[in-house]
CSV table of C-alpha atoms and ligand atoms in Angstrom, one decimal:
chain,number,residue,atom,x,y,z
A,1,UNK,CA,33.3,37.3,-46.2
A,2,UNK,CA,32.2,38.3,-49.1
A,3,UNK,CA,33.2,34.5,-50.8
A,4,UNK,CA,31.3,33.1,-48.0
A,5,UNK,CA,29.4,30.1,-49.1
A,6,UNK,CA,25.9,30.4,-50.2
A,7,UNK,CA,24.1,27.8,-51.5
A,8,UNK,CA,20.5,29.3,-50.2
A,9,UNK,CA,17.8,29.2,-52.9
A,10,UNK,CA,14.0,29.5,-52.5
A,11,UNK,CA,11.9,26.5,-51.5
A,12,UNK,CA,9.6,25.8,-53.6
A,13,UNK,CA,9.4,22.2,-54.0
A,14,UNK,CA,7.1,20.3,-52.9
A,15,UNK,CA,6.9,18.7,-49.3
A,16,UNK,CA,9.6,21.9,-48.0
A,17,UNK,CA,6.7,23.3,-46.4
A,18,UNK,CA,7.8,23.0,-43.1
A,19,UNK,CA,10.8,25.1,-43.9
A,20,UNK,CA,8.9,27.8,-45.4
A,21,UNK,CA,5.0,28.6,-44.5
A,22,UNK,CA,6.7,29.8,-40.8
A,23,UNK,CA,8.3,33.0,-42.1
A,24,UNK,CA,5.7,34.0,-44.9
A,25,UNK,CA,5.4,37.1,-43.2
A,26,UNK,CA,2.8,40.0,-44.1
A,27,UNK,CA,4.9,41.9,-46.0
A,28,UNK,CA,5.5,39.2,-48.4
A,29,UNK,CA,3.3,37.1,-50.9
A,30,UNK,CA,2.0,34.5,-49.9
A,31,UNK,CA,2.7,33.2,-53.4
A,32,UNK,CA,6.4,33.4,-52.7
A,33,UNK,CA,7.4,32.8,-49.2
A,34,UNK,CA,11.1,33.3,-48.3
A,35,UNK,CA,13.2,30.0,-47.3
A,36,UNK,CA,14.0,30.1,-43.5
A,37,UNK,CA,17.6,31.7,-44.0
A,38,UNK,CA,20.2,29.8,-41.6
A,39,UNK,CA,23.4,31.1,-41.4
A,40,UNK,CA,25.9,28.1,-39.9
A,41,UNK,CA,29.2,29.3,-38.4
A,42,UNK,CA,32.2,27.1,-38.0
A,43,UNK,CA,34.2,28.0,-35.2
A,44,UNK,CA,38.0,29.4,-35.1
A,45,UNK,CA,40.0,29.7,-38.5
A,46,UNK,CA,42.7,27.8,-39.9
A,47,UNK,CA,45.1,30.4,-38.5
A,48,UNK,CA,43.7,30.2,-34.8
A,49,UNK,CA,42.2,26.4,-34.7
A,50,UNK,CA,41.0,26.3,-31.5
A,51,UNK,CA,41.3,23.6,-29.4
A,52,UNK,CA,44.1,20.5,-30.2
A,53,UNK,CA,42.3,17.3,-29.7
A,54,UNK,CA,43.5,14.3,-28.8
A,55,UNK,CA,44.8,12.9,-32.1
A,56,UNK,CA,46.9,15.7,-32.9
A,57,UNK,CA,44.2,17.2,-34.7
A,58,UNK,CA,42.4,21.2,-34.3
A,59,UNK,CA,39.2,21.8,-33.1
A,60,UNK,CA,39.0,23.9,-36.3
A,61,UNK,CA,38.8,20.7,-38.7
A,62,UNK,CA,36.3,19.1,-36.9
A,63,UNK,CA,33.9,22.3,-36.9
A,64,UNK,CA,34.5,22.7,-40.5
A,65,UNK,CA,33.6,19.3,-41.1
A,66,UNK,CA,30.3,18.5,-39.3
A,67,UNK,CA,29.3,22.4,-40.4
A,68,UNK,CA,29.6,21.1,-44.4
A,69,UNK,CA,27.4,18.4,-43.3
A,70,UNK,CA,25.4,20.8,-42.1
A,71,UNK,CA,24.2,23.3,-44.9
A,72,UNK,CA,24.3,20.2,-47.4
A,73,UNK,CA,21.7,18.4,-45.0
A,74,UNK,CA,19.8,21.6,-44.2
A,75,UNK,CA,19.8,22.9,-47.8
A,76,UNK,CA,18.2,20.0,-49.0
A,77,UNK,CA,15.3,20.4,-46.2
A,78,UNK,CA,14.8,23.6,-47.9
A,79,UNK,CA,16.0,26.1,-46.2
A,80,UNK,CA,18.4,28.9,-47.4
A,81,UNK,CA,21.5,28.2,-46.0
A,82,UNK,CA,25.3,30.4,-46.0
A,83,UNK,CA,28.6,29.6,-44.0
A,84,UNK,CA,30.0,32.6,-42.0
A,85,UNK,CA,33.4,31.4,-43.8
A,86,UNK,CA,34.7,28.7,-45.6
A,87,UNK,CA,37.6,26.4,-44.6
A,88,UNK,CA,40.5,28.8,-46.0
A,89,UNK,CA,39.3,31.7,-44.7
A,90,UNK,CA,40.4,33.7,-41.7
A,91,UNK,CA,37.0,35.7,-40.4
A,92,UNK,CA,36.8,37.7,-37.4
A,93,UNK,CA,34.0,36.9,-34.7
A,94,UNK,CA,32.7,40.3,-35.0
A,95,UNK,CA,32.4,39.9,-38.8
A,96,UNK,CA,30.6,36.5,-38.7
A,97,UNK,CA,27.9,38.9,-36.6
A,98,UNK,CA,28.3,41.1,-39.3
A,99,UNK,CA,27.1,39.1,-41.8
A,100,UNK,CA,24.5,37.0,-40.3
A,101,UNK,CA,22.7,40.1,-39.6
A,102,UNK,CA,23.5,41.6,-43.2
A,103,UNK,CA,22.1,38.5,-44.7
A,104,UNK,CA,18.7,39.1,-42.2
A,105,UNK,CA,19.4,35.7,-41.1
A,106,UNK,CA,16.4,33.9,-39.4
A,107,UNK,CA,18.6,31.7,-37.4
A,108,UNK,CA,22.6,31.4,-36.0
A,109,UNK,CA,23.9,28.1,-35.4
A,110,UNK,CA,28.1,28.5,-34.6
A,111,UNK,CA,29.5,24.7,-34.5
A,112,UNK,CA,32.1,23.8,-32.2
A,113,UNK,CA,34.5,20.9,-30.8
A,114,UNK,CA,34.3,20.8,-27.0
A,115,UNK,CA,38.2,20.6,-24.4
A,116,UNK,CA,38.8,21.1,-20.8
A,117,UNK,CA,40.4,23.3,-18.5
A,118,UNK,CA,44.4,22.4,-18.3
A,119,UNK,CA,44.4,20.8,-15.1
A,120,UNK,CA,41.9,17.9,-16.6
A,121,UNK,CA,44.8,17.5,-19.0
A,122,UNK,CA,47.7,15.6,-20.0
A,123,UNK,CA,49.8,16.5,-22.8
A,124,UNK,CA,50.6,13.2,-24.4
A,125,UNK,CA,52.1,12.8,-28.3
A,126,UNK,CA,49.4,11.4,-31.4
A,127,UNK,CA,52.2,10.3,-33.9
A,128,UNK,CA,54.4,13.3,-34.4
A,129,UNK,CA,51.9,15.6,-33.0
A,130,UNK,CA,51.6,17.3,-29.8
A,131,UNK,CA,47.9,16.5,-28.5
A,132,UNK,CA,45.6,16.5,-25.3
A,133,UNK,CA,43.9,14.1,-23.3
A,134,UNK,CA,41.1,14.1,-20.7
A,135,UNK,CA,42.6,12.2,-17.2
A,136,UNK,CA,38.8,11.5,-16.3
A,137,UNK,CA,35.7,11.4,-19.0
A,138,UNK,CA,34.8,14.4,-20.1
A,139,UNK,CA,32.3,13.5,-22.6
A,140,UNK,CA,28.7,14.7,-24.1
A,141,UNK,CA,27.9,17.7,-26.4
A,142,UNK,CA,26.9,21.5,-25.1
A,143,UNK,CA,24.9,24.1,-26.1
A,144,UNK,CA,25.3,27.9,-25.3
A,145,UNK,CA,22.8,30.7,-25.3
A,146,UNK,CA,23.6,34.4,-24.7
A,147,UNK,CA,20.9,36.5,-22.5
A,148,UNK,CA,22.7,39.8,-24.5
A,149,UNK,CA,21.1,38.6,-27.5
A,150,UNK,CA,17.8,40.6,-28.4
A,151,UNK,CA,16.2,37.4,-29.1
A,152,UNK,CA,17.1,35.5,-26.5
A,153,UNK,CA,13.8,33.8,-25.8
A,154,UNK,CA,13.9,32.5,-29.0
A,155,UNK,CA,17.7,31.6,-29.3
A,156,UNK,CA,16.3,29.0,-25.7
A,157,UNK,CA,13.6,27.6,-27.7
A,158,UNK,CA,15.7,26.6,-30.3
A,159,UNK,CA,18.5,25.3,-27.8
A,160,UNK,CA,15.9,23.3,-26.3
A,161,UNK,CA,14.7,21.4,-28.9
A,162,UNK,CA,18.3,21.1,-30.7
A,163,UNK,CA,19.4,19.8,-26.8
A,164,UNK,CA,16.0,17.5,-26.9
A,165,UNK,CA,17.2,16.1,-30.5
A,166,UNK,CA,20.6,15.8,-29.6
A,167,UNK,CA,20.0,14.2,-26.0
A,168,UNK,CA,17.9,11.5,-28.0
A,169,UNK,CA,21.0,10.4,-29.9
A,170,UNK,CA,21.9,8.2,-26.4
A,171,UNK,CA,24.5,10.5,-25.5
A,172,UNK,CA,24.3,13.0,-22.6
A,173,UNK,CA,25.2,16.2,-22.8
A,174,UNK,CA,28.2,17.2,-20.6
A,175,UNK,CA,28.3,19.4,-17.2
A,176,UNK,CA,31.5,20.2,-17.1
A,177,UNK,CA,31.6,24.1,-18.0
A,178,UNK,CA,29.1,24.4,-14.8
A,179,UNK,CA,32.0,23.7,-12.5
A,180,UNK,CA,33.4,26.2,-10.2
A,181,UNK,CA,36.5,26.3,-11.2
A,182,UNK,CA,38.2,29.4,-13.4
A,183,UNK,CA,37.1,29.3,-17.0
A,184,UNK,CA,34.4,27.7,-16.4
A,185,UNK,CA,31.4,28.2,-13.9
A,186,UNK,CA,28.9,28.6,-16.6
A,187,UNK,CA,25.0,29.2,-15.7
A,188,UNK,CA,23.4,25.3,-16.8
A,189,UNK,CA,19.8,26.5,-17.5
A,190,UNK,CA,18.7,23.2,-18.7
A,191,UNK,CA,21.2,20.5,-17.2
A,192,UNK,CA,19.1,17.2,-18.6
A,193,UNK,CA,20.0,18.6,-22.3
A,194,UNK,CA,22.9,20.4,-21.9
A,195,UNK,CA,21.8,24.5,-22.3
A,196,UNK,CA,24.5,26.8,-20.8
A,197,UNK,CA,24.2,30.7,-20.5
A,198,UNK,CA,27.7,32.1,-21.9
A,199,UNK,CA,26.2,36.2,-22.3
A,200,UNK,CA,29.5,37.5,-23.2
A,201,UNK,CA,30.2,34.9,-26.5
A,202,UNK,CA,30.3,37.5,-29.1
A,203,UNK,CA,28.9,35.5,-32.0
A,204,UNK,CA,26.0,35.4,-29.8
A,205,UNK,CA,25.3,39.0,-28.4
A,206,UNK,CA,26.3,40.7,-31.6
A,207,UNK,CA,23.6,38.8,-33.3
A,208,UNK,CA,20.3,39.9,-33.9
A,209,UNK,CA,18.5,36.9,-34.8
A,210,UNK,CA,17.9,34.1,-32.4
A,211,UNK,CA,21.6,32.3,-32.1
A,212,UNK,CA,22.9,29.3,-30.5
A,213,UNK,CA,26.4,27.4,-30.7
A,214,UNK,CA,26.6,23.6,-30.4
A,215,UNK,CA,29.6,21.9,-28.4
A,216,UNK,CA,29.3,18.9,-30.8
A,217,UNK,CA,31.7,16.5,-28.7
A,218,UNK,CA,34.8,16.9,-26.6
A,219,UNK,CA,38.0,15.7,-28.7
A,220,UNK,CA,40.6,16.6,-25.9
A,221,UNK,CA,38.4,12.5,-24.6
A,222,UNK,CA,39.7,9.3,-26.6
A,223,UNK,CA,35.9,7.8,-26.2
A,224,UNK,CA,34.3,11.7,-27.2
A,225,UNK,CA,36.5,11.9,-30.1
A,226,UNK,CA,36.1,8.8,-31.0
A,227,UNK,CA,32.1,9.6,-31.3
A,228,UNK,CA,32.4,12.2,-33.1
A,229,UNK,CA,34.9,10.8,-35.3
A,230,UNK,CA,32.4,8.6,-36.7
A,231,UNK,CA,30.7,9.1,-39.9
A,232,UNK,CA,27.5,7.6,-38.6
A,233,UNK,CA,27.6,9.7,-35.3
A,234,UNK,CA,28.3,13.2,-37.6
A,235,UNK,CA,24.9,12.1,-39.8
A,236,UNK,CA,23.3,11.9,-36.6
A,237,UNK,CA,24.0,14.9,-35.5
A,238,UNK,CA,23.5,15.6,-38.3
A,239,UNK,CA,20.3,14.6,-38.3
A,240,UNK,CA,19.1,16.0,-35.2
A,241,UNK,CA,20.0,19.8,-35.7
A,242,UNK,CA,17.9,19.3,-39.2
A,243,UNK,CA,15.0,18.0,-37.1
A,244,UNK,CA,15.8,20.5,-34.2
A,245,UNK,CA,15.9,23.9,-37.1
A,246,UNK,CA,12.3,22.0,-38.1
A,247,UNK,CA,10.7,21.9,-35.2
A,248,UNK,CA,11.6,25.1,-34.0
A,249,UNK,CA,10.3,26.9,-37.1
A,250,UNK,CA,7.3,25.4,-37.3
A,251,UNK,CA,6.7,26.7,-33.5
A,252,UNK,CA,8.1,30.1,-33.9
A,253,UNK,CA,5.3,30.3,-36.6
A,254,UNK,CA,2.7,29.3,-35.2
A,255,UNK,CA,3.3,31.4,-32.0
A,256,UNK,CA,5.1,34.5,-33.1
A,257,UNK,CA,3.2,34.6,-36.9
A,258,UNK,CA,6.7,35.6,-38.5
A,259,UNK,CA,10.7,34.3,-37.0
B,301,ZN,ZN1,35.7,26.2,-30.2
């Protein structure tokens, strides 16, 4: 934890505004605004990958990945931000909490790679590697909020504008955690973008600030994979959370005076 990543520093050049005026809060100067402080969590370790897509490859590598992409692209848009772990470490989910909140993090954004439930699976070999793939499409990107996090309202304003920004890559989010079958049967709040409620996700509801995780793709699908496989597709996505984290600053801002 305590080698987490940090490359936050304070805003202060020029044309950053958007990334700062929104949390220069009363007790501060105006004169020296605090960055936004993000704190981006890549889900699972190296020890516990997560999910094994369909190339052989752990859901794990693919989080760690996009979520490098991530603070570079949202660093240089000025905001101050710190991975809940880097790519060697192992890191509870309690601990990634932890430290958010120790840091007095303004927003949470955990990154994931999306699978399927078993029986929308065949086991099937990627070289030497074991690996799974979808028997029907199982495509699109997800988004979860938590109504056990204190700021909950705020954690769905950001999901919808991340699922807005995301939905206006040309890809649709996918449905299938709201089926009713076991392990999934998750609450769609906002189906056209993609918002789920998952209340007991513990990165979530141990969280204090306003906290979201992104499904970026589903890599147990050979076409899903394949998408977010792609270099152009991760700097879109890229992309869009950047402008997503913008837009919802500058809101929470003007309508809540400080994040
Ligand atoms: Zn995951």
């Amino acid at each position: 934890m305590t080698r987490a990543i940090s490359r936050g520093r304070r805003a202060v050049l020029a044309g950053l505004a958007a990334g700062v005026s929104a949390v220069a809060c009363a007790s501060q100067s105006p004169a020296s605004p605090r960055a936004v402080r993000i704190v981006v969590d890549p889900g699972h370790t190296p020890a516990q990958g997560g999910a094994l897509g369909v190339r052989g490859i752990r859901e794990v590598l693919y989080n760690d990945r996009l979520a490098a992409q991530l603070v570079q692209a949202l660093t240089l848009a000025g905001f101050d931000v710190a991975l809940t772990r880097g790519p060697t470490e192992n890191v509870s989910l309690e601990a990634r909490a932890q430290y958010a909140n120790a840091r007095q993090a303004d927003l949470f954004l955990s990154i994931h790679h999306d699978s399927a439930q078993l029986q929308y699976l065949e086991k099937v070999t990627a070289g030497d590697l074991d690996a799974y793939r979808t028997t029907r499409p199982i495509a699109g990107y997800s988004i979860f909020v938590s109504q056990r996090n204190p700021r909950f309202a705020q954690s769905y304003a950001f999901a919808q504008v991340l699922g807005e920004e995301m939905r206006k890559l040309g890809r649709a989010p996918t449905l299938h955690h709201a089926e009713p079958i076991a392990g999934e049967s998750r609450e769609l709040l906002a189906p056209d973008i993609g918002i789920y409620r998952f209340d007991d996700l513990v990165v979530l509801r141990q969280t204090v600030m306003p906290a979201v995780l992104l499904e970026a793709g589903v890599i147990v699908d050979p076409a899903d994979e394949g998408y977010v496989s792609d270099p152009g597709n991760q700097a879109r996505m890229v992309h869009a959370v950047v402008v997503a984290v913008r837009r919802y600053v500058m809101t929470a801002g003007k309508t809540a005076g400080r994040m």
